[in-house]
C-alpha positions as a Markdown table, in Angstrom:
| # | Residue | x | y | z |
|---|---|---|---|---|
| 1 | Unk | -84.6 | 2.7 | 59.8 |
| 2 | Unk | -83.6 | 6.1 | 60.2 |
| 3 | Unk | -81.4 | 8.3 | 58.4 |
| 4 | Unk | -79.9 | 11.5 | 59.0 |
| 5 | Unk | -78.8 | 14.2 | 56.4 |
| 6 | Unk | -75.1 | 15.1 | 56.9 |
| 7 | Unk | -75.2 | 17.3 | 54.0 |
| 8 | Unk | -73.0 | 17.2 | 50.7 |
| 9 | Unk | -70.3 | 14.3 | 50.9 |
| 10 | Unk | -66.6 | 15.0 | 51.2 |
| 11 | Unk | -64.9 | 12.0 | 52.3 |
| 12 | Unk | -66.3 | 8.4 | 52.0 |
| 13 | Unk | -64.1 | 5.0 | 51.8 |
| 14 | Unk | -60.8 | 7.5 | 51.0 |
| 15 | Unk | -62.6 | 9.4 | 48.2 |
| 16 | Unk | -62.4 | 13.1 | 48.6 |
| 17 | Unk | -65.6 | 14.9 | 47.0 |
| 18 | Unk | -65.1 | 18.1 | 45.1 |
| 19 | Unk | -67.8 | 20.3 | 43.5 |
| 20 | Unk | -67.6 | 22.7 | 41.4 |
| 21 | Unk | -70.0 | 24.6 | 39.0 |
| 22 | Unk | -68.3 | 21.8 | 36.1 |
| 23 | Unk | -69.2 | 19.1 | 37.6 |
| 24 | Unk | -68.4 | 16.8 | 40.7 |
| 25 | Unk | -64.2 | 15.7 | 41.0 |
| 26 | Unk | -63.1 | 12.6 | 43.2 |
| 27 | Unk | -59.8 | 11.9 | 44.1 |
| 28 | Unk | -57.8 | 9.9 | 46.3 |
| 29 | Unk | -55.4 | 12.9 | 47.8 |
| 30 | Unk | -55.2 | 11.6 | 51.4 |
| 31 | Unk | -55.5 | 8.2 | 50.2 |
| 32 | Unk | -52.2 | 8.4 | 48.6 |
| 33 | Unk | -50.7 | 9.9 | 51.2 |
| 34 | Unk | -51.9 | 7.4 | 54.2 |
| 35 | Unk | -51.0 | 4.6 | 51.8 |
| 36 | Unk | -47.1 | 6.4 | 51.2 |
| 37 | Unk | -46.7 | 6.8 | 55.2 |
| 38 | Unk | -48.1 | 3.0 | 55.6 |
| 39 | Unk | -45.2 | 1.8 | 53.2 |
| 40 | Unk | -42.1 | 4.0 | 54.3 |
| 41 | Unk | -42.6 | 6.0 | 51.1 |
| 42 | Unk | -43.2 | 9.2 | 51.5 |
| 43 | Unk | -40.2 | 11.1 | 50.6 |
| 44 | Unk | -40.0 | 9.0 | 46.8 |
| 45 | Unk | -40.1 | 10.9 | 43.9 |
| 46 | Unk | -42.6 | 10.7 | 40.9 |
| 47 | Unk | -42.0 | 8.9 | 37.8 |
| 48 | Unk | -43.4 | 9.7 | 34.2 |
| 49 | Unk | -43.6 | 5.7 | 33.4 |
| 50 | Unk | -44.7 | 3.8 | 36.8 |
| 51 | Unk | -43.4 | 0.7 | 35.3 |
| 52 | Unk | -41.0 | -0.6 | 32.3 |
| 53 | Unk | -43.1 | -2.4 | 29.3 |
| 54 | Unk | -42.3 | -6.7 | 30.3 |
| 55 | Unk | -41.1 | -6.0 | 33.2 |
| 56 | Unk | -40.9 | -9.2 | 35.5 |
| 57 | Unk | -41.3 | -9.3 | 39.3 |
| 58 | Unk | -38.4 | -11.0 | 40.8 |
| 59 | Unk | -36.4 | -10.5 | 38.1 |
| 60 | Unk | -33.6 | -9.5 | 39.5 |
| 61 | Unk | -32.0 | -10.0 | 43.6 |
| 62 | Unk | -34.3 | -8.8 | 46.4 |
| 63 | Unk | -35.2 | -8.9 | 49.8 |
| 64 | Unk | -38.4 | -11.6 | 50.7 |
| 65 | Unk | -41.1 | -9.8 | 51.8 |
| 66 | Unk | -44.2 | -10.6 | 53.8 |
| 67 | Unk | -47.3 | -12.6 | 51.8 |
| 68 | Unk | -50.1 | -10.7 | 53.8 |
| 69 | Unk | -48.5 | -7.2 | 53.7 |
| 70 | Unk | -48.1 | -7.6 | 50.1 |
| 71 | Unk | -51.4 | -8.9 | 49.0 |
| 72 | Unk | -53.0 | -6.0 | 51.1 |
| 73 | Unk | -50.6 | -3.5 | 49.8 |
| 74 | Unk | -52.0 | -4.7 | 46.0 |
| 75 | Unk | -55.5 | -4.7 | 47.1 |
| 76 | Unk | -54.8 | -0.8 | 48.2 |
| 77 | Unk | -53.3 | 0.0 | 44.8 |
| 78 | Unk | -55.8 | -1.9 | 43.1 |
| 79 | Unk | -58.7 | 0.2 | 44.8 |
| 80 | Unk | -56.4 | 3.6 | 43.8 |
| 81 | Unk | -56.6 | 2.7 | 40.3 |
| 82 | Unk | -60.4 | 3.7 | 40.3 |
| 83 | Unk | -59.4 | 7.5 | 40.4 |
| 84 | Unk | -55.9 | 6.7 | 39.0 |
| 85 | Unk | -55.6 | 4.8 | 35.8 |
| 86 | Unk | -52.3 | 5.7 | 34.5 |
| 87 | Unk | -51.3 | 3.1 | 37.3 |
| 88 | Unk | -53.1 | 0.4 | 36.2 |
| 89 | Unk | -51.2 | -1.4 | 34.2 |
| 90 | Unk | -48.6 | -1.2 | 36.8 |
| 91 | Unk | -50.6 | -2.7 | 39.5 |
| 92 | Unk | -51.9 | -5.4 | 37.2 |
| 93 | Unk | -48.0 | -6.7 | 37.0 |
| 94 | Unk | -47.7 | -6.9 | 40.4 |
| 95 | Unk | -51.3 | -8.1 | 41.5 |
């Protein structure tokens, strides 16, 4: 088969590709972003602790939401943890 060289890489599967003369830094800028629009949550603000220690889903009174939308949502902030790990705990409690 051929291939084609499309020069350094800078975006591939929501990974943005930085170099620099330290090294090579991914991130998952516009990934975060997309995924904020997608979910209505754009204008939140940031929190130091994503999640209490023991919290439990469904704890407390809340509006039903849809299986699908959810288990893709997870899947999304399961694939973000790669570049962010401070959220993984988080995302393990609601996965």
């Amino acid at each position: 088969f051929e291939m084609k060289d499309q020069g350094k890489l800078k975006y591939f599967l929501g990974i943005e590709v930085a170099y620099s003369k330290n090294g090579i830094f991914i991130f998952q800028g516009k990934y975060v972003l997309d995924l904020l629009k997608e979910t209505g949550k754009l204008g939140c603000r940031t929190s130091i602790v994503p999640i209490e220690q023991n919290h439990r889903i469904g704890s407390e009174e809340s509006a039903p939401v849809e299986k699908a939308q959810y288990q893709r949502l997870v899947g999304k902030l399961i694939y973000l943890s790669h570049t962010r790990p401070d959220i993984a705990y988080a995302v393990s409690v609601v996965s």
